[in-house]
Amino acid sequence: MKSFVQKNKSVWIQILPAALFTIFLTGYSMVMLVKESMASDGNRFKYYSELFRTQTFWDSFYMTLIVALLSTTLALLIGLIITRTFYRLFPSDHWKLIIWLPMLLPHFVAGYILFLLLSQGGFLSSISYQIGWIQEMGQFPVFVQDPFYIGVILSYLWKEIPFVVLMLLPIYQQMNEKYEETARTLGAKKWEVFKTVELPWIWPVLLETGIIIFVFVLSAYEIPGLLGVTYPKLLPVLAYEWFFTGTWENRPLAQAFMVLITVSTVIITFFLIWSAQRLKSRLMKGVDG
Amino acid sequence: MNRYRTKQWVFLTMIVFIFPIPILFLFVKSFSYGWRWPDIFPDQWDGRGWRVIFQDPLLIQSINTTVMIAVIVVLLNLIIAIPAARAISFYNFKGKSVIETLMLTPVFIPELAVSMGIHMTMIRLGLADHVVGVIFIHLYPTLPYSIRILRAGFDKIGKGWEEQAQTIGSNSVQTFWNITMPLILPSVRSAALLTFVISISQYVLTAIIGGGRVTTLSLLYYPYFMSANEAVLASFSVLFALLPFTFFIMTEGLFKLYMFLLRKS
């Protein structure tokens, strides 16, 4: 019994620094964030109601949501297709390193690469001119620093698709091929094989990857800070600017803002995990019955 | 079989064009001069972009700051994450799943929110506008990934090796350095590289907590984007790829040295 207690103690000592740091920093900064986002007198939620009355906020809110949803869904979809093709075509996986290269670069460099390739004065525009598709620079479509954030979404895709492949490839490699063969011999079509064999196997990782990307895009400044337009700004850019503008009068507004974003990401995360768990138990029941 | 080969080639070509070629393009751009629309090739090749970069004393200094911060963040990450990952992987204890989930929270909480919440306190403690504060805050987005990667590594090797070493009488310090460390080295390498990349790529955390006083490379990148020409900014961008590469080579050397010394003793 004594040795058990001692062992337990040593386990906790090993975990404590990491756990304390993470839990304390998260908890403390959240408490302070909420506290500083409240007005000290009168209407405590003054800054929140001010936020909701601002059109700038709503415009950038919708735009951010669209950008985050599109980036996440497309990254997952394309990443999944690449992973499946890769897994089927290449038995050995040393080629995977070339897919992972973009992960070594910061997001803002990815943004700049997109700028060099896709802006109106960029490389693809030059090629389009040479092969006669366009006669002048202005005829090339505006992909970068455009009001629809196409350049931002493409930059995110270039960075996040390799991340999706990184997360999914090991899962595919651990998958038992026998199930797939069985499903095929039973006459299942491609889509059915994917739905019944692959999807139950990969969805926890797919979901986790999706949440990571979504939360990241929702609150990352780097790429929209570089390639964004002046209106509507994405939420992280707006919040960062309010936090930092000369006098500190807009700080509580930025903080109220971040409280809202954090609360939404936490709710969304919990909801997704919860619904995934329900889906899992349903699938399990299906297997048993 | 032939169709299979063709498919392989088509797929690989597509991948190469989408992922590595744009990086190569950046590299080519950094050595160009007077490459204007609509030329497919530049008029001249020139090292001007690189010269501008390396003649800016502020930039040279910020390379030092950036690398110093990143290396310390990597070391702290390993010191904190290795024991935690090992304990989570090897032992079952009460509240394990709660702890595991809580350690992942930084992935789901926007770092912008954390830095805005902690900023005032950092100012009071004198850590804001200071390298120490920046290092501290860089641990936040990196630690969950380190623990995750290392935990997978520990899961793979299992605790059998350590137990064997202990039954033949080596103490826990010996066991760690002689048995566990060499086995876990591939995961340590991945965690170190990822942490390094995340740290040098940070903009917002460094800007808010560093208050613009701690100038890392990423902080200089934005003003350069506004003013510098394309060759200069391309060189600056390539620099961001060269730093992790150099770091990787150096850690590789260190690991080789470690294994060599271990074998000798």
Coordinates of C-alpha atoms in Angstrom, one line a residue:
Chain A
M1 CA 0.0 0.0 0.0
K2 CA 2.8 2.4 0.9
S3 CA 4.6 1.7 -2.4
F4 CA 1.3 2.3 -4.3
V5 CA 0.9 5.7 -2.6
Q6 CA 4.5 6.6 -3.4
K7 CA 4.1 5.6 -7.0
N8 CA 1.0 7.6 -7.3
K9 CA 2.8 10.6 -5.8
S10 CA 5.6 10.3 -8.3
V11 CA 3.1 10.1 -11.1
W12 CA 1.5 13.4 -10.0
I13 CA 4.9 15.1 -9.6
Q14 CA 5.6 14.2 -13.2
I15 CA 2.4 15.6 -14.5
L16 CA 2.1 18.6 -12.2
P17 CA 4.2 21.2 -14.0
A18 CA 2.4 20.7 -17.3
A19 CA -1.1 20.5 -15.7
L20 CA -0.6 23.5 -13.5
F21 CA 0.8 25.6 -16.3
T22 CA -2.0 24.8 -18.7
I23 CA -4.9 24.9 -16.2
F24 CA -3.7 28.0 -14.3
L25 CA -2.9 30.0 -17.4
T26 CA -6.2 29.1 -19.1
G27 CA -8.3 29.6 -16.0
Y28 CA -6.7 32.8 -14.8
S29 CA -6.5 34.5 -18.2
M30 CA -10.2 33.7 -18.8
V31 CA -11.3 35.1 -15.5
M32 CA -9.3 38.3 -16.1
L33 CA -10.6 38.6 -19.6
V34 CA -14.2 38.4 -18.4
K35 CA -13.5 40.8 -15.6
E36 CA -11.8 43.4 -17.7
S37 CA -14.6 43.1 -20.3
M38 CA -17.2 44.3 -17.8
A39 CA -17.8 47.9 -17.0
S40 CA -17.0 48.9 -13.5
D41 CA -20.1 50.9 -12.8
G42 CA -23.7 51.2 -14.1
N43 CA -24.5 48.6 -16.8
R44 CA -21.9 45.9 -16.4
F45 CA -22.5 44.6 -19.8
K46 CA -22.2 48.0 -21.4
Y47 CA -19.4 46.9 -23.8
Y48 CA -21.3 43.8 -24.9
S49 CA -24.4 45.7 -25.9
E50 CA -22.2 48.3 -27.6
L51 CA -20.6 45.5 -29.6
F52 CA -24.0 44.1 -30.6
R53 CA -25.1 47.5 -31.8
T54 CA -22.1 48.0 -34.1
Q55 CA -22.6 47.0 -37.7
T56 CA -18.8 46.6 -38.1
F57 CA -19.0 43.8 -35.6
W58 CA -21.8 41.9 -37.4
D59 CA -20.3 42.3 -40.8
S60 CA -17.0 40.9 -39.7
F61 CA -18.7 38.2 -37.7
Y62 CA -20.5 36.8 -40.7
M63 CA -17.4 37.0 -42.9
T64 CA -15.2 35.3 -40.3
L65 CA -17.7 32.5 -39.8
I66 CA -17.9 31.9 -43.6
V67 CA -14.1 31.9 -44.0
A68 CA -13.6 29.6 -41.0
L69 CA -16.3 27.1 -42.2
L70 CA -15.1 27.1 -45.8
S71 CA -11.5 26.7 -44.8
T72 CA -12.2 23.9 -42.4
T73 CA -14.6 21.9 -44.7
L74 CA -12.5 22.3 -47.8
A75 CA -9.3 21.4 -45.9
L76 CA -10.9 18.3 -44.4
L77 CA -12.4 17.2 -47.7
I78 CA -9.3 17.8 -49.9
G79 CA -7.0 16.4 -47.2
L80 CA -9.2 13.3 -47.0
I81 CA -9.1 12.8 -50.7
I82 CA -5.3 13.2 -50.8
T83 CA -4.8 10.9 -47.9
R84 CA -7.0 8.1 -49.4
T85 CA -5.3 8.4 -52.8
F86 CA -1.9 8.5 -51.2
Y87 CA -2.6 5.5 -49.1
R88 CA -3.9 3.5 -52.1
L89 CA -1.2 4.4 -54.5
F90 CA 1.9 4.3 -52.3
P91 CA 2.7 1.4 -50.1
S92 CA 5.8 3.1 -48.6
D93 CA 5.2 6.5 -47.2
H94 CA 8.5 8.4 -47.7
W95 CA 6.8 10.7 -50.3
K96 CA 4.6 12.1 -47.5
L97 CA 7.4 14.5 -46.6
I98 CA 6.8 16.6 -49.7
I99 CA 3.2 17.1 -48.7
W100 CA 4.2 18.2 -45.2
L101 CA 6.6 20.9 -46.3
P102 CA 4.2 23.8 -46.0
M103 CA 3.9 23.0 -42.3
L104 CA 7.4 24.2 -41.7
L105 CA 6.5 27.8 -42.8
P106 CA 4.7 30.4 -40.8
H107 CA 1.2 31.3 -41.9
F108 CA 2.1 34.8 -43.0
V109 CA 4.7 33.3 -45.4
A110 CA 2.0 31.1 -46.9
G111 CA 0.0 34.2 -47.3
Y112 CA 2.8 35.9 -49.1
I113 CA 3.4 32.9 -51.4
L114 CA -0.3 33.2 -52.4
F115 CA 0.2 36.9 -53.0
L116 CA 3.2 36.3 -55.3
L117 CA 1.3 33.6 -57.3
L118 CA -2.3 34.8 -57.4
S119 CA -2.3 38.6 -57.2
Q120 CA -3.1 40.7 -60.3
G121 CA 0.6 41.4 -60.8
G122 CA 1.5 37.8 -59.8
F123 CA 3.0 34.8 -61.6
L124 CA -0.2 33.2 -62.7
S125 CA -1.4 36.5 -64.1
S126 CA 1.9 36.7 -66.1
I127 CA 1.3 33.2 -67.5
S128 CA -2.3 34.1 -68.4
Y129 CA -1.0 37.1 -70.4
Q130 CA 1.7 35.0 -72.2
I131 CA -0.8 32.4 -73.3
G132 CA -3.2 35.1 -74.4
W133 CA -6.0 34.7 -71.8
I134 CA -5.7 38.3 -70.7
Q135 CA -4.4 41.5 -72.3
E136 CA -3.7 43.6 -69.3
M137 CA -3.1 43.2 -65.6
G138 CA -6.5 44.4 -64.5
Q139 CA -8.3 41.6 -66.3
F140 CA -6.9 38.9 -64.0
P141 CA -9.5 38.2 -61.3
V142 CA -8.9 39.6 -57.9
F143 CA -8.0 36.6 -55.7
V144 CA -5.8 38.4 -53.1
Q145 CA -6.9 41.2 -50.9
D146 CA -10.4 40.6 -52.2
P147 CA -13.6 41.4 -50.3
F148 CA -14.5 37.7 -50.4
Y149 CA -11.3 36.6 -48.7
I150 CA -10.5 34.0 -51.4
G151 CA -6.8 34.6 -51.0
V152 CA -7.1 34.1 -47.2
I153 CA -9.0 30.9 -47.6
L154 CA -6.5 29.5 -50.2
S155 CA -3.6 30.4 -47.9
Y156 CA -5.3 28.5 -45.1
L157 CA -5.9 25.5 -47.4
W158 CA -2.3 25.4 -48.4
K159 CA -1.2 25.3 -44.8
E160 CA -4.0 23.1 -43.3
I161 CA -4.3 20.4 -45.9
P162 CA -0.9 19.0 -45.0
F163 CA -2.0 19.1 -41.4
V164 CA -5.1 17.0 -42.2
V165 CA -2.9 14.5 -44.1
L166 CA -0.5 14.3 -41.1
M167 CA -3.4 13.5 -38.8
L168 CA -5.2 11.1 -41.1
L169 CA -2.5 9.1 -42.8
P170 CA -1.4 7.1 -39.6
I171 CA -5.1 6.2 -39.1
Y172 CA -5.4 4.9 -42.6
Q173 CA -2.2 2.9 -42.2
Q174 CA -3.5 1.3 -39.0
M175 CA -6.8 0.4 -40.7
N176 CA -7.5 -3.3 -41.2
E177 CA -7.8 -3.8 -45.0
K178 CA -9.7 -7.0 -44.5
Y179 CA -12.9 -5.1 -43.6
E180 CA -12.6 -3.2 -46.9
E181 CA -12.1 -6.4 -48.9
T182 CA -15.1 -8.0 -47.1
A183 CA -17.3 -5.1 -47.9
R184 CA -16.2 -5.2 -51.5
T185 CA -16.8 -8.9 -51.9
L186 CA -20.2 -8.4 -50.4
G187 CA -20.8 -6.1 -53.3
A188 CA -20.6 -2.7 -51.6
K189 CA -20.1 0.3 -53.9
K190 CA -17.2 2.7 -53.4
W191 CA -19.3 5.2 -51.4
E192 CA -20.7 2.4 -49.3
V193 CA -17.3 1.0 -48.5
F194 CA -16.2 4.5 -47.5
K195 CA -19.3 5.0 -45.3
T196 CA -19.3 1.6 -43.6
V197 CA -15.6 0.8 -43.3
E198 CA -13.6 4.0 -43.4
L199 CA -15.8 6.6 -41.9
P200 CA -16.4 4.9 -38.5
W201 CA -12.7 4.3 -38.3
I202 CA -11.5 7.8 -39.1
W203 CA -14.2 10.2 -37.8
P204 CA -12.8 10.8 -34.3
V205 CA -9.6 12.1 -35.8
L206 CA -11.4 13.9 -38.6
L207 CA -13.6 15.7 -36.0
E208 CA -10.6 16.6 -33.8
T209 CA -8.7 17.9 -36.8
G210 CA -11.7 19.9 -37.9
I211 CA -12.2 21.5 -34.5
I212 CA -8.5 22.4 -34.3
I213 CA -8.6 24.1 -37.7
F214 CA -11.9 25.8 -37.1
V215 CA -10.9 27.3 -33.8
F216 CA -7.5 28.4 -35.2
V217 CA -9.0 30.2 -38.2
L218 CA -11.6 31.8 -36.1
S219 CA -9.0 33.5 -34.0
A220 CA -5.8 33.7 -36.1
Y221 CA -4.5 37.2 -37.0
E222 CA -1.5 36.3 -39.2
I223 CA -3.0 35.7 -42.7
P224 CA -6.0 38.1 -42.6
G225 CA -3.7 40.7 -41.1
L226 CA -1.5 40.4 -44.2
L227 CA -4.0 39.7 -47.0
G228 CA -7.2 41.1 -45.5
V229 CA -9.2 44.1 -46.8
T230 CA -10.2 47.2 -44.8
Y231 CA -13.9 46.2 -44.8
P232 CA -15.1 43.9 -43.5
K233 CA -12.1 43.0 -41.4
L234 CA -12.0 39.5 -39.9
L235 CA -12.7 39.2 -36.2
P236 CA -9.2 38.6 -35.0
V237 CA -7.9 41.5 -37.0
L238 CA -10.6 43.8 -35.6
A239 CA -10.1 42.6 -32.0
Y240 CA -6.3 43.0 -32.3
E241 CA -6.7 46.6 -33.6
W242 CA -9.2 47.6 -31.0
F243 CA -6.9 46.2 -28.3
F244 CA -3.9 48.1 -29.5
T245 CA -5.2 51.4 -30.8
G246 CA -3.4 54.4 -29.3
T247 CA -5.5 55.1 -26.2
W248 CA -6.8 52.0 -24.4
E249 CA -10.5 53.0 -24.5
N250 CA -11.3 50.2 -26.9
R251 CA -9.6 47.5 -24.9
P252 CA -12.7 46.3 -23.0
L253 CA -14.5 46.1 -26.3
A254 CA -11.8 43.9 -27.8
Q255 CA -11.9 41.8 -24.6
A256 CA -15.7 41.5 -24.7
F257 CA -15.2 40.4 -28.3
M258 CA -12.7 37.7 -27.4
V259 CA -15.0 36.5 -24.6
L260 CA -17.7 35.9 -27.1
I261 CA -15.4 34.1 -29.6
T262 CA -14.1 31.9 -26.8
V263 CA -17.5 31.0 -25.5
S264 CA -18.7 30.2 -29.0
T265 CA -15.7 28.0 -29.7
V266 CA -16.1 26.1 -26.4
I267 CA -19.8 25.6 -27.1
I268 CA -19.2 24.4 -30.6
T269 CA -16.4 22.1 -29.5
F270 CA -18.6 20.5 -26.8
F271 CA -21.5 20.2 -29.1
L272 CA -19.4 18.4 -31.8
I273 CA -17.8 16.1 -29.3
W274 CA -21.2 15.3 -27.8
S275 CA -22.9 14.6 -31.1
A276 CA -19.9 12.5 -32.1
Q277 CA -20.3 10.5 -29.0
R278 CA -23.9 9.9 -29.7
L279 CA -23.1 8.9 -33.3
K280 CA -20.5 6.5 -31.9
S281 CA -22.9 4.8 -29.6
R282 CA -25.4 4.5 -32.4
L283 CA -22.8 2.9 -34.6
M284 CA -21.8 0.5 -31.8
K285 CA -25.4 -0.5 -31.4
G286 CA -25.6 -1.2 -35.1
V287 CA -22.6 -3.4 -34.9
D288 CA -24.0 -5.4 -31.9
G289 CA -27.5 -5.8 -33.3
Chain B
M1 CA 0.1 -2.3 -63.6
N2 CA 0.9 0.3 -66.2
R3 CA -2.2 2.2 -65.4
Y4 CA -1.3 2.1 -61.7
R5 CA 2.1 3.6 -62.5
T6 CA 0.5 6.4 -64.5
K7 CA -1.9 7.2 -61.7
Q8 CA 1.0 7.3 -59.3
W9 CA 2.8 9.8 -61.5
V10 CA -0.2 12.0 -62.1
F11 CA -0.9 12.2 -58.4
L12 CA 2.7 12.9 -57.4
T13 CA 3.1 15.6 -60.0
M14 CA -0.1 17.3 -58.8
I15 CA 1.2 17.2 -55.2
V16 CA 4.6 18.5 -56.1
F17 CA 3.1 21.4 -58.0
I18 CA 0.8 22.4 -55.2
F19 CA 3.0 22.0 -52.1
P20 CA 6.8 22.1 -52.7
I21 CA 7.0 24.1 -56.0
P22 CA 5.5 27.3 -54.5
I23 CA 8.2 27.2 -51.8
L24 CA 10.8 26.8 -54.6
F25 CA 9.3 29.7 -56.4
L26 CA 9.9 31.8 -53.3
F27 CA 13.5 30.8 -53.4
V28 CA 13.9 31.7 -57.1
K29 CA 12.2 35.0 -56.5
S30 CA 14.6 35.9 -53.7
F31 CA 17.5 35.8 -56.2
S32 CA 15.7 37.7 -59.0
Y33 CA 16.1 41.3 -60.0
G34 CA 13.6 43.4 -61.9
W35 CA 11.1 40.6 -62.4
R36 CA 8.1 42.5 -63.7
W37 CA 4.7 41.6 -65.0
P38 CA 4.2 39.9 -67.4
D39 CA 7.6 38.2 -67.6
I40 CA 7.8 34.5 -66.9
F41 CA 11.5 34.8 -66.1
P42 CA 13.4 37.6 -64.4
D43 CA 15.8 39.9 -66.4
Q44 CA 18.7 39.4 -64.0
W45 CA 19.8 37.2 -61.2
D46 CA 21.1 39.1 -58.2
G47 CA 21.7 38.7 -54.5
R48 CA 20.3 42.1 -53.7
G49 CA 17.3 40.8 -51.8
W50 CA 19.5 38.8 -49.5
R51 CA 22.0 41.7 -49.1
V52 CA 19.2 44.1 -48.0
I53 CA 18.1 41.5 -45.4
F54 CA 21.5 41.0 -44.0
Q55 CA 22.5 44.6 -43.9
D56 CA 19.6 45.6 -41.7
P57 CA 21.1 45.6 -38.2
L58 CA 17.6 45.4 -36.6
L59 CA 16.9 42.2 -38.6
I60 CA 20.2 40.6 -37.6
Q61 CA 19.4 41.3 -34.0
S62 CA 15.9 40.0 -34.3
I63 CA 17.3 36.7 -35.7
N64 CA 19.2 36.3 -32.5
T65 CA 16.2 37.2 -30.4
T66 CA 13.9 34.9 -32.4
V67 CA 16.3 31.9 -32.2
M68 CA 17.0 32.4 -28.5
I69 CA 13.3 32.5 -27.6
A70 CA 12.6 29.5 -29.8
V71 CA 15.4 27.4 -28.4
I72 CA 14.5 28.1 -24.8
V73 CA 10.8 27.4 -25.5
V74 CA 11.9 24.1 -27.0
L75 CA 14.0 23.1 -24.0
L76 CA 11.2 24.1 -21.5
N77 CA 8.7 22.2 -23.5
L78 CA 10.8 19.1 -23.4
I79 CA 11.5 19.4 -19.7
I80 CA 7.8 19.9 -18.9
A81 CA 6.3 17.6 -21.5
I82 CA 8.5 14.5 -21.3
P83 CA 7.6 13.5 -17.7
A84 CA 4.0 14.4 -18.2
A85 CA 3.7 12.4 -21.4
R86 CA 5.5 9.5 -19.8
A87 CA 3.2 9.5 -16.8
I88 CA 0.0 9.7 -18.9
S89 CA 1.2 6.9 -21.2
F90 CA 2.5 4.5 -18.6
Y91 CA 0.2 4.9 -15.6
N92 CA -3.4 4.7 -14.8
F93 CA -4.6 7.0 -12.0
K94 CA -7.7 8.7 -10.8
G95 CA -8.7 11.7 -12.8
K96 CA -6.5 10.8 -15.8
S97 CA -9.0 11.5 -18.5
V98 CA -9.9 14.8 -16.9
I99 CA -6.2 15.8 -16.8
E100 CA -5.7 14.7 -20.4
T101 CA -8.6 16.8 -21.6
L102 CA -7.6 19.8 -19.6
M103 CA -4.1 19.7 -21.0
L104 CA -5.5 19.9 -24.5
T105 CA -7.5 23.1 -23.7
P106 CA -5.0 25.5 -25.4
V107 CA -5.9 23.9 -28.7
F108 CA -9.5 24.9 -28.2
I109 CA -9.1 28.3 -26.6
P110 CA -8.1 31.2 -28.9
E111 CA -4.6 32.3 -27.9
L112 CA -5.6 35.9 -28.7
A113 CA -8.1 35.6 -25.8
V114 CA -5.5 34.2 -23.4
S115 CA -3.0 36.9 -24.2
M116 CA -5.6 39.7 -23.8
G117 CA -6.6 38.2 -20.5
I118 CA -3.1 37.9 -19.1
H119 CA -1.7 41.1 -20.4
M120 CA -2.5 43.4 -17.4
T121 CA -1.1 40.8 -15.0
M122 CA 2.1 40.5 -17.1
I123 CA 2.5 44.3 -17.0
R124 CA 2.1 44.3 -13.2
L125 CA 4.6 41.5 -12.8
G126 CA 7.0 43.3 -15.1
L127 CA 7.0 40.4 -17.6
A128 CA 5.3 42.3 -20.4
D129 CA 7.6 44.0 -23.0
H130 CA 10.2 41.5 -21.9
V131 CA 11.7 38.3 -23.4
V132 CA 10.8 36.3 -20.3
G133 CA 7.1 37.0 -20.7
V134 CA 7.2 36.2 -24.4
I135 CA 8.9 32.8 -23.7
F136 CA 6.3 32.1 -21.0
I137 CA 3.4 32.8 -23.4
H138 CA 4.9 30.8 -26.2
L139 CA 4.7 27.7 -24.0
Y140 CA 0.9 28.0 -24.2
P141 CA 0.3 27.1 -27.9
T142 CA 3.2 24.6 -28.0
L143 CA 2.9 22.4 -24.9
P144 CA -0.3 20.5 -25.9
Y145 CA 1.4 19.4 -29.1
S146 CA 4.6 18.4 -27.4
I147 CA 2.7 16.3 -24.9
R148 CA 0.6 14.7 -27.6
I149 CA 3.6 13.8 -29.8
L150 CA 5.6 12.5 -26.9
R151 CA 2.7 10.6 -25.5
A152 CA 2.3 8.7 -28.8
G153 CA 6.0 7.9 -28.7
F154 CA 5.7 6.5 -25.1
D155 CA 2.7 4.5 -26.1
K156 CA 4.7 2.9 -28.9
I157 CA 7.6 1.8 -26.8
G158 CA 5.6 0.7 -23.8
K159 CA 7.0 0.5 -20.3
G160 CA 8.5 -3.0 -20.7
W161 CA 11.9 -1.7 -21.5
E162 CA 12.1 0.5 -18.4
E163 CA 10.9 -2.4 -16.2
Q164 CA 13.5 -4.7 -17.6
A165 CA 16.3 -2.2 -17.0
Q166 CA 15.0 -1.8 -13.4
T167 CA 15.0 -5.5 -12.7
I168 CA 18.6 -5.8 -13.7
G169 CA 19.3 -3.1 -11.1
S170 CA 19.7 0.3 -12.8
N171 CA 18.2 3.3 -11.0
S172 CA 15.6 5.5 -12.5
V173 CA 18.1 8.2 -13.6
Q174 CA 20.3 5.7 -15.4
T175 CA 17.2 4.0 -16.9
F176 CA 16.0 7.4 -18.2
W177 CA 19.2 8.4 -19.9
N178 CA 20.3 5.0 -21.1
I179 CA 17.0 3.3 -22.1
T180 CA 14.1 5.7 -22.3
M181 CA 15.8 8.7 -24.0
P182 CA 17.3 6.8 -26.9
L183 CA 14.0 5.1 -27.6
I184 CA 11.9 8.2 -27.4
L185 CA 14.4 10.3 -29.5
P186 CA 12.3 10.2 -32.7
S187 CA 9.3 11.8 -30.9
V188 CA 11.6 14.3 -29.1
R189 CA 12.9 15.3 -32.5
S190 CA 9.4 15.8 -33.9
A191 CA 8.2 17.7 -30.8
A192 CA 11.3 20.0 -30.9
L193 CA 11.0 20.8 -34.5
L194 CA 7.2 21.6 -34.3
T195 CA 7.7 23.7 -31.2
F196 CA 10.5 25.6 -32.9
V197 CA 8.4 26.3 -36.0
I198 CA 5.4 27.4 -33.9
S199 CA 7.5 29.7 -31.8
I200 CA 9.2 31.5 -34.7
S201 CA 5.9 31.8 -36.5
Q202 CA 4.1 33.6 -33.6
Y203 CA 2.9 37.0 -34.3
V204 CA 0.0 38.0 -32.1
L205 CA 1.3 36.5 -28.8
T206 CA 4.7 38.1 -29.3
A207 CA 3.2 41.4 -30.3
I208 CA 0.8 41.7 -27.4
I209 CA 3.0 40.3 -24.6
G210 CA 6.2 41.7 -26.1
G211 CA 4.5 45.0 -26.6
G212 CA 6.6 45.7 -29.7
R213 CA 9.7 45.9 -27.6
V214 CA 10.7 42.2 -28.1
T215 CA 11.2 42.3 -31.9
T216 CA 11.2 38.9 -33.3
L217 CA 11.4 38.2 -37.1
S218 CA 7.7 37.8 -37.5
L219 CA 7.1 41.3 -36.0
L220 CA 9.4 42.8 -38.7
Y221 CA 7.7 40.8 -41.5
Y222 CA 4.6 43.0 -41.6
P223 CA 6.3 46.4 -42.0
Y224 CA 8.6 44.7 -44.6
F225 CA 5.5 43.5 -46.5
M226 CA 4.2 47.1 -46.6
S227 CA 7.5 48.7 -47.9
A228 CA 10.1 46.3 -49.2
N229 CA 10.2 45.0 -52.8
E230 CA 9.3 41.4 -53.7
A231 CA 12.9 40.0 -53.9
V232 CA 13.6 41.3 -50.4
L233 CA 10.4 40.0 -48.9
A234 CA 11.0 36.6 -50.7
S235 CA 14.5 36.4 -49.1
F236 CA 12.9 37.3 -45.8
S237 CA 10.3 34.5 -46.3
V238 CA 13.0 31.9 -47.3
L239 CA 14.8 32.8 -44.0
F240 CA 11.8 31.5 -42.2
A241 CA 12.3 28.1 -44.0
L242 CA 16.1 28.1 -43.4
L243 CA 15.8 28.6 -39.6
P244 CA 13.9 25.4 -38.9
F245 CA 16.1 23.6 -41.4
T246 CA 19.3 24.7 -39.5
F247 CA 17.7 23.9 -36.2
F248 CA 16.9 20.4 -37.5
I249 CA 20.4 19.8 -38.7
M250 CA 21.9 21.0 -35.4
T251 CA 19.6 18.8 -33.2
E252 CA 20.3 15.9 -35.5
G253 CA 24.0 16.5 -34.8
L254 CA 23.3 16.7 -31.1
F255 CA 21.3 13.4 -31.1
K256 CA 24.1 11.6 -33.0
L257 CA 26.6 12.9 -30.5
Y258 CA 24.4 11.7 -27.6
M259 CA 24.0 8.2 -29.1
F260 CA 27.8 8.1 -29.8
L261 CA 28.6 9.0 -26.2
L262 CA 26.1 6.5 -25.0
R263 CA 27.5 3.6 -27.0
K264 CA 31.1 4.5 -25.9
S265 CA 30.1 4.4 -22.2

